[in-house]
Every structure is written in C-alpha cells, then in structure tokens.
Amino acid sequence: MKNPFAALLLCSVCGFASAQTAEELLNNRNADNVLNFGMGYDLKMWSPLRQINKSNVKRLVPVWHFSLANNYGELSQPTVYNGVMYVVNGDWTFAIDVATGKQIWRTPVNFDRGALRVASAGAIMRGAATIYEGKLFRQTLDAHVIALDMKTGKEIWRQKYADFKEGYKGVVAPNIFNGVLVSGMGGGDSTTRGFIEGYDPHTGKRLWRTYTIPAPGEPGSETWPHATQPEAWKYGGGATWQSASYDPALDLLFIGTGNAEPYNPKYRDGMDSLCTTCIMALRPKTGEVVWHYQTIPNDSFDFDANAEWLMADLRVDGQMRKVLISAHKGGFLYVVDRTNGKLIAANPYVKVNWATHIDMKTGRPVLTNLLDRAIAGETVDVFPSRGTNATLIAFNPKTNLVYANTWNLARVMKYVDFKFVLGAGSTGIESTAMTPKGEPVGHHRAIEPLTGKVVWETPLMDMPSSAGMLATDGGLLFTGKLTGEMIALDIDNGKQLWQFKTGSSVNAPPITYTHKGVQYVTVLSGAGGSSAARYTRNKVPAGGSVWTFAVMQD
C-alpha cells in the first residue's frame, strides 16, 4: 500500500509571517489558521469544515505526535498560523511544524517556583497561545504577562501584574481585542480581589485595570459589608480565570467572574457581593464596564460564572436577538442579551438542588432551604458541585443546539470557621465530592439553549469528561475523556463513531483546520487540573503531548 502521508510530509517547509494582523483575528476565514481560542471571537467551537465526516471518520489516524515535556497537565488549545502551531503550557512555549510535528523552537517559562505553593492545580495554562503582529503573548504562574517573538521564541517584554504570595496566579492566556492585550487573573479560592486589565501589546505598558469588586464609594460597593467587615471587599474573590468573548460590532468583551470569598456568607454578612459570579461587558480600549449581570448574588457554593460566554444569534419570541450562552457551574444554562445584559432564559441542564429556578423578573435564583441548613451548621450535599468542569461548550448555528460535557457530582460541604491568612486558601468550608451510587458520573449532552431541554445524552460511567467540545459541519462532535481517549460523536444522536487512545487524559479543547488541502484535527493530551485529578490520580499517567489526526487515504 502507498504511504498515505508521503506527499504531506514532503510539504514540511513552513514560512513564518512577521505579523499576524487585527483583520485576520476579526475575520478568521482562512481554514488553514486557528487564530482565536474557541475557534473564533464568538467562542462557538464550531467549524464549517466537512472533509472529515460521518462516512470516513473511522479512518481517522494519527499523523504525528509531539511530546510537550510537561507533567502538570495540558488544558490549552493550540494556535495555528501559516503552517506553524503554537502551544503553551505551564512550563513551556512551543512552535511546531504543522506538516511534520517537528519542533521549530521551544522556550522555557521562567517563573518563581514558590508560586507552586499557592497553585493547587500546579503550573497549568488555559486558553490558547495568543499571537498578534509578530508576538506571542502568555502568562506565567507567578503572575506575569510576557511577550515572545513568534519567529524565535525570545522574550520581548515582561510585566508583573500581581504578587503570587498574596494568592494570585497566572493560569489564563490573554487575548487581543481591538488592538489591546486583555488579561485576567487566577486565585479565586485565595485572598485575592479580582480584576481584568489591558496592555499595549507592543510595549507591555498597562493601559487600564478594572477591578471586579468595587472599592468603597464606587458603584456596587453598597453590596459589601463596609461597616461591619471593612476588609471583606479587598479579598473577596471575583477572579477572571477563563477567556472572554468579543463582539467587534458592539466593541464589547464579555468576561465571567468567579466565586465570592470565603464561601461562607457570614463573612460577607450575606450580602450580594458584586461583581462576583457575574458576566461583565467592557470596552477593550478603556476597561469601562458597560453592563453587568450577576447570576448568583451572595454566592455561597463556589458557583463561578467564569465558564466562557459564547456568542450566538437566536430567534426569541419571533425576533432575532444577539445573545450570550453559558453552561454555568451552578447547573443553569443561561441565555443573556449581549447588547444590554438582560436575562432571556435560564434553565437547569444538570441536577440542581440549591435553587428551584431563576426568577425571570429579577434574574435571581429562588433558593431552596439548602443554604439555610448549611448556615445552621449542617453538612449538605450540593448538586451540582459543577455543571461542567471549566470546559468549552460548542454551539452549532445550523441546529441551534449547545453541546456540553456535563458532570453528575455533588459537593458534600460544611461551613467552618475561617481565619484570614494573606495568600492562603479562603474557602471557609470542608468538602468532599460524590456521585450517587449506580448513576453516571457525567454525560455528553445536546441541549436546547432557550428551554434547557436535553435533546440527547450519552452517559459516562467511569470518569466524567473535562475536555472541550468541537462541532463540525461534517456532522461530528470531537471531544475527549479523562481515561485518555480522543473521540468523535455523531452530532445528531451522540453515538460514538471513533476513538483513539492517547497516552494521558484529554482535558483540552480540540481544533480543526486545513493544511495543503487536507483537514486535520489536533488536541493536547495530559492529565491535570485539580478537579479532574480526583478521578485520574494513580489511574492515568501524566505526560503532555500533541496529537494530530487526518483521514487515511486509499
């Protein structure tokens, strides 16, 4: 039989572009390139490519495999531009030849190893390698933003944005929006005050910083107990540890904020605690907050609103609306008008017992007695511990369905006394996790965003999935499992059509693109992340790698 990839491997000379432009980021129409996290500024995780489809996906085979020399875990998405793939993790930044998998350059991430003491999940990186006008941007675990030369990997500039000893950590890749490098921060379970900031991508000069928690006298500060607990707002949470979406027509970026700290509401007098557990719309040039919507006022269960808010256009009551969709950690699937932040729909997509529903007039959850029982000192089982595990959902604009990897996990939780220690954990709880005996630990699901109706589901019995979903016009959903398989599902019914066993867990979002007329699928493999580790520890080996697949030709 002829070597199916011989012709492809001959095309291995990659040309570097000296710049990657704002116009390319906005349009993203070249199928050879994957320039944005989430397959576009809208974070839909949707591709119109159909060369790989239901009829031939069984012939999908690995073309090349590349070691990432990392044991902390691979949670990021590759970036592809002009035949070069850029990959970031906690320890390294790589440039790889797309055709052959050959390393072009790699640069170690220089960070203070003391930061590992405040990072429960280790040195991980979410998002993607962000590229713009000849530079690659990323964070380091010890709370720096850096720029590297795309051609050589050499550092161009470095800026410290926080002190890791105070609980801050760099775990999310920055993004370019309207010519500004926009960067968030991690540390949502430590003594931190959340913020998001903008930088000049050429010089590293900070242009603005917007705190998610207002200082005394600022709008929203009345939602914090300044009189009785005057220090609470300074360390109150609201971290911005996942990526934003961006609407260039509105010139608005949309970023979710994390939980309030501590979880125990008595340390915040049970007040709403803005802007924790919110979706915020900001101007990328100035950091101005245009609107916000708080999904869970007085968040007391660690229900971050960070899960990426993808953009879509949906017909609502006969009228097309510009919306944001998020599979919230608290178990509700939210649909919000992205022009003004008004709530359109919020329905449970997993089992929920802490609230009965979301009041559509106020936008607030209607609570059960679970919070009162916890405040009274009872140990409670909170469903869900997380609806999804900080992973990208996908949206198919042809079916108008959302596709998600959901978890069936409860947090067994008890509030305890909290003593403030700068830089230390600040949850104020004791907890474990459990799945009801005999039930699936998770599902692959297709969901109607306006109703929450589950159109189809595929149960997962051994381990839940922490991988992102990728939907394609070939009728496929690509995702992965903690047990290490990269899989393809039938987008119409969730039936598994193909799988390949990688060397470690698949926690990352897959991508698809073309090179020399051939469609490829690439995903990172590598066990990591604190929640996933509960399942994989001693069962799945660590070790990061890149896997690239194409259809075997006759």
Coordinates of C-alpha atoms in Angstrom, one line a residue:
M1 CA 0.0 0.0 0.0
K2 CA 1.2 3.5 -0.7
N3 CA 2.3 5.7 2.1
P4 CA -0.8 7.8 2.7
F5 CA 1.0 10.8 4.1
A6 CA 4.2 10.8 2.0
A7 CA 3.0 13.8 -0.1
L8 CA 2.0 15.6 3.0
L9 CA 5.3 15.1 4.8
L10 CA 7.2 16.5 1.8
C11 CA 5.4 19.8 2.3
S12 CA 7.1 20.4 5.5
V13 CA 8.8 23.8 5.0
C14 CA 6.9 26.4 7.0
G15 CA 7.1 30.1 6.3
F16 CA 6.9 32.4 9.3
A17 CA 4.9 35.6 8.9
S18 CA 6.4 38.6 10.5
A19 CA 3.0 39.8 11.6
Q20 CA -0.5 38.5 12.3
T21 CA -3.0 41.2 11.9
A22 CA -6.1 42.5 13.7
E23 CA -8.0 42.0 10.4
E24 CA -7.1 38.3 10.4
L25 CA -8.3 38.0 14.0
L26 CA -11.6 39.6 13.2
N27 CA -12.4 37.6 10.0
N28 CA -10.7 34.3 10.8
R29 CA -11.8 33.0 7.4
N30 CA -8.7 31.1 6.3
A31 CA -9.3 27.4 7.2
D32 CA -5.5 26.9 7.4
N33 CA -5.4 29.1 10.5
V34 CA -6.8 28.8 14.0
L35 CA -6.2 32.2 15.5
N36 CA -8.6 32.5 18.4
F37 CA -9.4 30.5 21.4
G38 CA -12.8 28.8 20.9
M39 CA -12.3 28.8 17.1
G40 CA -13.2 32.5 16.9
Y41 CA -14.0 35.6 19.0
D42 CA -17.5 34.2 19.4
L43 CA -16.2 31.0 21.2
K44 CA -18.7 28.8 19.4
M45 CA -16.2 25.9 18.9
W46 CA -17.8 25.5 15.5
S47 CA -16.1 24.7 12.2
P48 CA -17.7 24.6 8.7
L49 CA -15.1 22.1 7.6
R50 CA -16.6 18.8 6.4
Q51 CA -13.8 16.8 4.7
I52 CA -13.8 14.7 7.9
N53 CA -17.4 13.4 8.3
K54 CA -19.5 10.6 9.5
S55 CA -18.7 8.4 6.5
N56 CA -15.0 8.5 6.8
V57 CA -14.2 9.3 10.5
K58 CA -13.5 5.6 11.2
R59 CA -10.4 6.1 9.0
L60 CA -9.0 8.9 11.1
V61 CA -5.5 8.1 12.2
P62 CA -2.6 9.9 13.9
V63 CA -0.3 11.8 11.6
W64 CA 2.2 12.9 14.2
H65 CA 2.7 13.1 17.9
F66 CA 4.8 15.6 19.8
S67 CA 5.9 15.5 23.5
L68 CA 5.3 18.7 25.5
A69 CA 7.9 17.8 28.2
N70 CA 5.3 18.6 30.9
N71 CA 3.6 16.7 33.8
Y72 CA 1.4 19.5 35.2
G73 CA -1.4 18.9 32.7
E74 CA -2.5 20.2 29.3
L75 CA -5.6 22.3 29.3
S76 CA -4.9 24.8 26.5
Q77 CA -5.8 25.0 22.8
P78 CA -3.2 25.1 20.0
T79 CA -3.0 28.2 17.8
V80 CA -2.2 27.6 14.1
Y81 CA -0.9 30.3 11.7
N82 CA 0.9 30.0 8.3
G83 CA 1.9 26.4 8.8
V84 CA 3.1 26.8 12.4
M85 CA 1.4 25.5 15.5
Y86 CA 1.9 27.4 18.8
V87 CA 1.3 25.6 22.1
V88 CA 1.5 26.9 25.7
N89 CA 1.6 25.0 29.0
G90 CA 2.8 25.8 32.5
D91 CA 6.4 25.1 31.7
W92 CA 7.0 25.7 28.0
T93 CA 6.0 27.6 24.9
F94 CA 6.4 25.8 21.6
A95 CA 6.4 26.4 17.9
I96 CA 5.8 23.3 15.8
D97 CA 5.7 22.5 12.1
V98 CA 2.1 21.6 11.3
A99 CA 3.0 19.3 8.5
T100 CA 5.5 17.1 10.3
G101 CA 5.2 17.8 14.0
K102 CA 8.9 18.8 14.1
Q103 CA 9.9 21.4 16.8
I104 CA 10.8 24.8 15.4
W105 CA 11.6 26.3 18.8
R106 CA 10.7 26.0 22.4
T107 CA 11.1 28.5 25.2
P108 CA 11.0 27.6 28.9
V109 CA 8.7 29.5 31.1
N110 CA 10.8 31.3 33.7
F111 CA 8.7 31.7 36.9
D112 CA 9.4 31.7 40.7
R113 CA 8.8 28.1 41.8
G114 CA 7.5 29.4 45.0
A115 CA 4.3 30.1 43.1
L116 CA 3.6 26.4 43.1
R117 CA 2.7 26.7 46.8
V118 CA -0.4 28.8 46.0
A119 CA -1.5 27.0 42.9
S120 CA -3.5 23.9 43.9
A121 CA -3.5 22.6 40.3
G122 CA 0.1 23.3 39.6
A123 CA 1.5 25.2 36.7
I124 CA -1.3 24.9 34.1
M125 CA -2.4 27.2 31.3
R126 CA -6.0 27.7 30.0
G127 CA -6.9 29.4 26.7
A128 CA -4.5 29.5 23.8
A129 CA -1.2 30.9 22.6
T130 CA -2.3 34.5 21.6
I131 CA -0.5 35.9 18.6
Y132 CA -0.5 39.4 17.2
E133 CA 1.8 41.4 14.9
G134 CA 4.8 39.1 15.3
K135 CA 4.4 38.5 19.0
L136 CA 3.1 35.6 21.1
F137 CA 1.5 36.5 24.5
R138 CA 1.0 34.4 27.6
Q139 CA 1.0 34.4 31.4
T140 CA 3.4 32.8 33.9
L141 CA 2.3 31.1 37.1
D142 CA 4.0 33.8 39.2
A143 CA 1.6 36.4 37.9
H144 CA 3.4 38.0 34.9
V145 CA 2.3 38.7 31.4
I146 CA 5.1 38.2 28.7
A147 CA 5.5 38.7 25.0
L148 CA 7.7 36.4 22.9
D149 CA 9.0 36.8 19.3
M150 CA 6.9 34.5 17.1
K151 CA 10.0 33.7 14.9
T152 CA 12.5 32.8 17.6
G153 CA 10.6 32.4 20.9
K154 CA 12.8 35.0 22.6
E155 CA 11.3 37.2 25.3
I156 CA 10.5 40.8 24.2
W157 CA 8.9 42.2 27.3
R158 CA 7.6 41.0 30.7
Q159 CA 5.2 42.7 33.2
K160 CA 4.3 41.7 36.7
Y161 CA 0.6 42.2 37.4
A162 CA 0.3 40.9 41.0
D163 CA 2.2 39.3 43.9
F164 CA 1.7 35.5 43.8
K165 CA 2.4 35.4 47.6
E166 CA -0.9 37.2 48.0
G167 CA -2.7 34.3 46.3
Y168 CA -2.6 35.4 42.6
K169 CA -1.6 33.0 39.9
G170 CA -1.2 33.2 36.1
V171 CA -3.2 30.4 34.6
V172 CA -5.2 32.0 31.7
A173 CA -3.9 33.2 28.4
P174 CA -4.5 36.8 27.5
N175 CA -6.4 37.9 24.3
I176 CA -6.2 40.7 21.7
F177 CA -9.4 42.7 21.4
N178 CA -9.4 45.9 19.3
G179 CA -5.7 46.2 19.4
V180 CA -5.5 45.8 23.2
L181 CA -4.0 42.8 25.0
V182 CA -6.6 41.9 27.6
S183 CA -5.5 39.7 30.5
G184 CA -7.3 38.2 33.5
M185 CA -6.1 36.6 36.7
G186 CA -6.4 33.4 38.8
G187 CA -6.7 33.0 42.5
G188 CA -10.4 32.6 43.1
D189 CA -10.0 30.5 46.2
S190 CA -7.3 32.6 47.8
T191 CA -7.2 36.1 49.4
T192 CA -7.5 38.0 46.1
R193 CA -9.5 40.8 44.7
G194 CA -10.4 40.1 41.1
F195 CA -9.6 42.3 38.1
I196 CA -9.1 42.4 34.4
E197 CA -6.6 44.7 32.6
G198 CA -5.5 45.9 29.3
Y199 CA -1.9 46.3 27.9
D200 CA -0.2 47.9 24.9
P201 CA 0.8 44.7 23.1
H202 CA 3.9 46.3 21.6
T203 CA 5.5 47.7 24.8
G204 CA 3.7 45.9 27.7
K205 CA 2.6 49.2 29.2
R206 CA -0.6 48.7 31.3
L207 CA -3.4 50.8 29.8
W208 CA -6.1 50.2 32.4
R209 CA -7.2 47.9 35.2
T210 CA -10.8 47.2 36.1
Y211 CA -11.5 45.6 39.4
T212 CA -14.4 43.2 39.6
I213 CA -15.0 44.2 43.2
P214 CA -15.7 47.9 43.8
A215 CA -13.8 49.9 46.4
P216 CA -15.8 51.9 49.0
G217 CA -17.8 54.6 47.3
E218 CA -17.7 53.1 43.8
P219 CA -20.9 51.8 42.1
G220 CA -21.8 48.4 43.7
S221 CA -19.8 49.0 46.9
E222 CA -23.1 49.0 48.8
T223 CA -23.3 45.3 48.3
W224 CA -20.3 44.7 50.6
P225 CA -20.4 45.0 54.4
H226 CA -18.0 48.0 54.8
A227 CA -19.3 49.0 58.2
T228 CA -19.2 45.6 59.9
Q229 CA -16.4 43.9 57.9
P230 CA -14.4 46.6 56.3
E231 CA -11.7 44.4 54.8
A232 CA -14.0 41.9 53.1
W233 CA -14.0 43.6 49.7
K234 CA -10.2 43.7 49.5
Y235 CA -10.0 39.9 49.4
G236 CA -13.5 39.0 48.2
G237 CA -12.9 36.9 45.0
G238 CA -14.4 37.6 41.6
A239 CA -11.4 36.1 39.7
T240 CA -11.2 36.3 35.9
W241 CA -9.5 32.9 35.3
Q242 CA -11.1 32.0 31.9
S243 CA -11.2 33.6 28.5
A244 CA -13.5 36.3 27.2
S245 CA -15.6 36.5 24.1
Y246 CA -15.7 39.7 21.9
D247 CA -18.2 41.3 19.7
P248 CA -16.4 43.7 17.3
A249 CA -19.7 45.2 16.1
L250 CA -20.6 46.3 19.7
D251 CA -16.9 46.7 20.6
L252 CA -17.6 44.8 23.8
L253 CA -15.7 42.0 25.5
F254 CA -17.6 39.6 27.8
I255 CA -15.9 38.1 30.8
G256 CA -17.3 35.9 33.5
T257 CA -16.2 36.4 37.2
G258 CA -15.5 33.9 39.9
N259 CA -16.9 33.0 43.3
A260 CA -17.1 35.1 46.3
E261 CA -14.6 34.5 49.1
P262 CA -15.0 33.0 51.6
Y263 CA -17.9 30.8 50.5
N264 CA -19.4 31.0 54.0
P265 CA -21.7 34.0 53.6
K266 CA -21.4 35.1 57.3
Y267 CA -18.0 36.6 56.4
R268 CA -19.8 38.9 53.9
D269 CA -22.9 39.4 56.1
G270 CA -24.9 37.5 53.4
M271 CA -24.7 40.5 51.0
D272 CA -24.9 40.3 47.2
S273 CA -21.1 40.8 46.9
L274 CA -20.9 42.5 43.4
C275 CA -19.3 41.7 41.0
T276 CA -18.6 38.1 42.0
T277 CA -20.3 35.4 39.9
C278 CA -21.2 37.9 37.2
I279 CA -21.0 38.4 33.4
M280 CA -19.4 41.7 32.7
A281 CA -19.3 43.7 29.4
L282 CA -16.3 46.0 29.0
R283 CA -14.8 48.3 26.4
P284 CA -11.4 46.8 25.4
K285 CA -9.8 50.2 24.9
T286 CA -10.6 51.7 28.3
G287 CA -11.9 48.9 30.6
E288 CA -15.2 50.7 31.0
V289 CA -17.9 48.5 32.4
V290 CA -21.0 48.9 30.1
W291 CA -23.2 46.4 31.8
H292 CA -23.1 43.5 34.2
Y293 CA -25.5 40.7 35.3
Q294 CA -25.0 38.8 38.5
T295 CA -26.0 35.3 38.1
I296 CA -25.9 34.4 41.8
P297 CA -26.0 37.2 44.3
N298 CA -24.3 36.1 47.6
D299 CA -22.7 33.2 46.0
S300 CA -22.1 30.7 48.9
F301 CA -21.4 27.5 47.0
D302 CA -18.4 28.3 44.8
F303 CA -20.6 28.8 41.7
D304 CA -18.2 30.7 39.4
A305 CA -19.7 32.4 36.3
N306 CA -16.3 32.1 34.5
A307 CA -17.4 29.4 32.1
E308 CA -16.9 31.1 28.7
W309 CA -19.9 33.0 27.4
L310 CA -20.2 32.1 23.8
M311 CA -21.9 34.4 21.3
A312 CA -24.8 33.4 19.0
D313 CA -27.9 34.9 17.3
L314 CA -31.1 33.2 18.3
R315 CA -34.7 33.8 17.4
V316 CA -36.6 34.7 20.7
D317 CA -40.3 35.3 20.5
G318 CA -40.1 35.8 16.8
Q319 CA -37.3 38.3 17.0
M320 CA -33.6 37.7 16.3
R321 CA -31.5 38.5 19.4
K322 CA -27.8 38.9 19.9
V323 CA -27.1 36.6 22.8
L324 CA -24.5 35.1 25.1
I325 CA -24.8 31.5 26.3
S326 CA -23.1 29.9 29.2
A327 CA -23.3 26.5 30.9
H328 CA -22.9 27.9 34.4
K329 CA -21.1 26.0 37.1
G330 CA -24.2 26.2 39.2
G331 CA -26.1 24.0 36.8
F332 CA -28.3 26.5 34.9
L333 CA -27.8 27.2 31.2
Y334 CA -28.0 31.0 30.8
V335 CA -29.0 33.0 27.7
V336 CA -28.4 36.7 28.1
D337 CA -28.9 39.6 25.6
R338 CA -25.3 40.7 24.9
T339 CA -26.3 44.3 24.0
N340 CA -27.7 45.1 27.4
G341 CA -27.2 42.1 29.8
K342 CA -30.9 41.4 30.1
L343 CA -31.7 37.8 31.0
I344 CA -33.6 35.8 28.3
A345 CA -33.5 32.3 29.7
A346 CA -32.0 30.2 32.5
N347 CA -32.9 26.5 32.8
P348 CA -31.2 23.6 34.6
Y349 CA -29.1 21.4 32.4
V350 CA -28.0 19.0 35.2
K351 CA -29.4 18.1 38.6
V352 CA -29.8 21.2 40.8
N353 CA -31.0 21.2 44.4
W354 CA -29.7 24.5 45.8
A355 CA -32.4 26.5 43.8
T356 CA -35.8 25.8 42.4
H357 CA -35.5 28.1 39.4
I358 CA -34.2 31.5 38.2
D359 CA -36.8 34.4 38.7
M360 CA -37.0 35.9 35.2
K361 CA -38.1 39.3 36.6
T362 CA -35.3 39.7 39.0
G363 CA -32.7 37.4 37.4
R364 CA -32.0 36.0 40.9
P365 CA -32.1 32.3 41.8
V366 CA -35.0 31.2 44.0
L367 CA -33.2 29.2 46.8
T368 CA -34.3 26.0 48.4
N369 CA -33.6 25.5 52.2
L370 CA -30.1 24.1 51.4
L371 CA -28.2 27.4 52.2
D372 CA -30.1 27.9 55.5
R373 CA -29.3 24.3 56.5
A374 CA -25.6 24.9 55.7
I375 CA -25.5 28.2 57.6
A376 CA -27.1 26.4 60.6
G377 CA -24.0 24.0 60.7
E378 CA -25.4 21.1 58.8
T379 CA -23.3 19.1 56.3
V380 CA -25.2 19.3 53.0
D381 CA -25.0 17.7 49.5
V382 CA -25.0 20.4 46.9
F383 CA -25.9 19.5 43.4
P384 CA -24.1 20.2 41.2
S385 CA -20.6 20.6 42.5
R386 CA -20.1 21.8 39.0
G387 CA -22.3 21.5 35.9
T388 CA -19.2 21.4 33.7
N389 CA -15.5 21.4 34.7
A390 CA -14.4 24.7 33.2
T391 CA -14.5 23.4 29.7
L392 CA -15.7 24.9 26.4
I393 CA -19.1 24.0 25.2
A394 CA -19.9 24.1 21.4
F395 CA -22.8 25.7 19.5
N396 CA -24.0 24.6 16.1
P397 CA -25.6 27.6 14.2
K398 CA -27.4 25.1 11.9
T399 CA -29.1 23.2 14.7
N400 CA -29.1 26.0 17.3
L401 CA -28.1 23.4 19.9
V402 CA -25.4 23.6 22.6
Y403 CA -23.2 20.6 23.2
A404 CA -21.6 20.1 26.6
N405 CA -19.7 17.6 28.7
T406 CA -21.6 17.6 32.0
W407 CA -20.8 16.3 35.4
N408 CA -23.0 14.4 37.8
L409 CA -21.2 15.3 41.0
A410 CA -22.3 16.7 44.4
R411 CA -20.2 18.7 46.8
V412 CA -20.6 17.3 50.3
M413 CA -20.0 20.6 52.2
K414 CA -19.8 22.1 55.7
Y415 CA -19.1 25.7 56.6
V416 CA -16.2 26.1 59.1
D417 CA -14.6 29.0 60.9
F418 CA -12.3 31.0 58.6
K419 CA -9.1 32.7 59.7
F420 CA -7.6 35.1 57.3
V421 CA -4.0 34.4 56.2
L422 CA -2.8 36.5 53.2
G423 CA -2.1 34.3 50.2
A424 CA -3.7 31.2 51.7
G425 CA -6.9 29.4 50.8
S426 CA -10.0 31.3 51.7
T427 CA -12.9 28.9 51.0
G428 CA -14.2 28.6 54.6
I429 CA -15.5 25.1 54.0
E430 CA -14.7 21.4 54.4
S431 CA -15.8 19.4 51.5
T432 CA -15.6 16.2 49.5
A433 CA -17.2 15.1 46.3
M434 CA -19.5 12.2 45.4
T435 CA -21.6 10.8 42.7
P436 CA -24.8 8.9 43.6
K437 CA -24.3 5.1 43.6
G438 CA -25.1 3.5 40.3
E439 CA -25.5 6.7 38.4
P440 CA -23.4 8.0 35.6
V441 CA -20.5 10.3 36.6
G442 CA -21.3 12.5 33.7
H443 CA -22.7 12.9 30.2
H444 CA -22.1 14.1 26.7
R445 CA -25.3 16.2 26.0
A446 CA -27.0 18.2 23.3
I447 CA -29.2 20.9 24.9
E448 CA -31.7 23.5 23.6
P449 CA -30.4 26.8 25.0
L450 CA -33.8 28.5 25.4
T451 CA -35.5 25.7 27.2
G452 CA -32.7 23.6 28.7
K453 CA -34.3 20.5 27.1
V454 CA -31.8 17.7 26.7
V455 CA -32.2 16.5 23.1
W456 CA -29.8 13.6 23.5
E457 CA -27.3 12.3 26.1
T458 CA -24.6 9.7 26.3
P459 CA -23.7 8.5 29.8
L460 CA -20.2 8.3 31.1
M461 CA -19.8 5.6 33.8
D462 CA -16.1 5.5 34.7
M463 CA -14.9 9.1 34.6
P464 CA -16.5 12.4 33.6
S465 CA -15.1 14.5 30.7
S466 CA -13.1 17.6 31.3
A467 CA -12.4 18.2 27.6
G468 CA -13.9 20.9 25.4
M469 CA -16.4 20.1 22.6
L470 CA -15.8 20.9 18.9
A471 CA -18.7 20.8 16.5
T472 CA -18.1 20.5 12.7
D473 CA -20.2 20.7 9.6
G474 CA -19.2 17.1 8.9
G475 CA -21.8 16.0 11.4
L476 CA -19.3 15.4 14.1
L477 CA -18.5 16.4 17.7
F478 CA -14.9 15.9 18.8
T479 CA -14.1 15.7 22.5
G480 CA -12.0 13.6 24.9
K481 CA -12.1 11.6 28.1
L482 CA -10.1 11.6 31.3
T483 CA -9.2 8.0 30.5
G484 CA -7.2 9.2 27.6
E485 CA -9.4 8.7 24.5
M486 CA -9.9 11.3 21.8
I487 CA -13.4 10.6 20.4
A488 CA -15.8 11.6 17.7
L489 CA -19.6 11.6 18.3
D490 CA -22.5 11.7 15.8
I491 CA -23.8 15.2 16.3
D492 CA -27.4 14.0 15.7
N493 CA -27.6 11.5 18.5
G494 CA -24.4 11.3 20.5
K495 CA -23.4 7.9 19.3
Q496 CA -19.6 7.3 19.4
L497 CA -18.3 6.8 15.9
W498 CA -14.5 6.8 16.5
Q499 CA -11.9 6.8 19.3
F500 CA -8.1 6.8 19.7
K501 CA -6.3 6.2 22.9
T502 CA -3.7 8.9 23.7
G503 CA -1.0 8.5 26.4
S504 CA -2.8 10.5 29.1
S505 CA -6.1 12.3 29.9
V506 CA -7.6 14.6 27.3
N507 CA -8.6 17.8 29.2
A508 CA -8.3 20.3 26.4
P509 CA -10.4 21.7 23.6
P510 CA -9.7 20.1 20.2
I511 CA -9.3 22.2 17.0
T512 CA -9.7 21.5 13.3
Y513 CA -8.0 23.2 10.3
T514 CA -6.6 22.5 6.8
H515 CA -3.1 22.3 5.5
K516 CA -2.2 21.8 1.9
G517 CA -5.9 21.0 1.2
V518 CA -6.2 18.3 3.9
Q519 CA -8.3 18.6 7.1
Y520 CA -6.7 17.9 10.4
V521 CA -7.9 17.6 14.0
T522 CA -5.4 18.3 16.8
V523 CA -5.8 18.0 20.6
L524 CA -3.5 18.2 23.6
S525 CA -3.3 15.2 26.0
G526 CA -2.0 15.3 29.5
A527 CA -3.7 14.7 32.9
G528 CA -4.0 17.8 35.0
G529 CA -6.3 20.2 36.8
S530 CA -7.4 19.8 40.4
S531 CA -11.0 18.5 39.9
A532 CA -10.0 16.1 37.2
A533 CA -7.2 14.8 39.3
R534 CA -9.6 13.4 41.8
Y535 CA -10.6 10.8 39.2
T536 CA -7.3 10.3 37.4
R537 CA -4.9 10.0 40.3
N538 CA -3.0 6.7 40.2
K539 CA -5.2 5.6 37.3
V540 CA -4.0 7.6 34.3
P541 CA -0.3 8.5 33.8
A542 CA 0.8 12.1 33.5
G543 CA 2.7 13.5 30.5
G544 CA 1.8 16.2 28.0
S545 CA 1.7 15.7 24.2
V546 CA 0.1 17.0 21.0
W547 CA -1.8 14.6 18.8
T548 CA -2.7 15.4 15.2
F549 CA -5.1 13.3 13.1
A550 CA -6.2 13.1 9.4
V551 CA -8.2 10.6 7.4
M552 CA -6.2 7.7 6.0
Q553 CA -6.2 7.9 2.2
D554 CA -6.7 4.8 -0.1

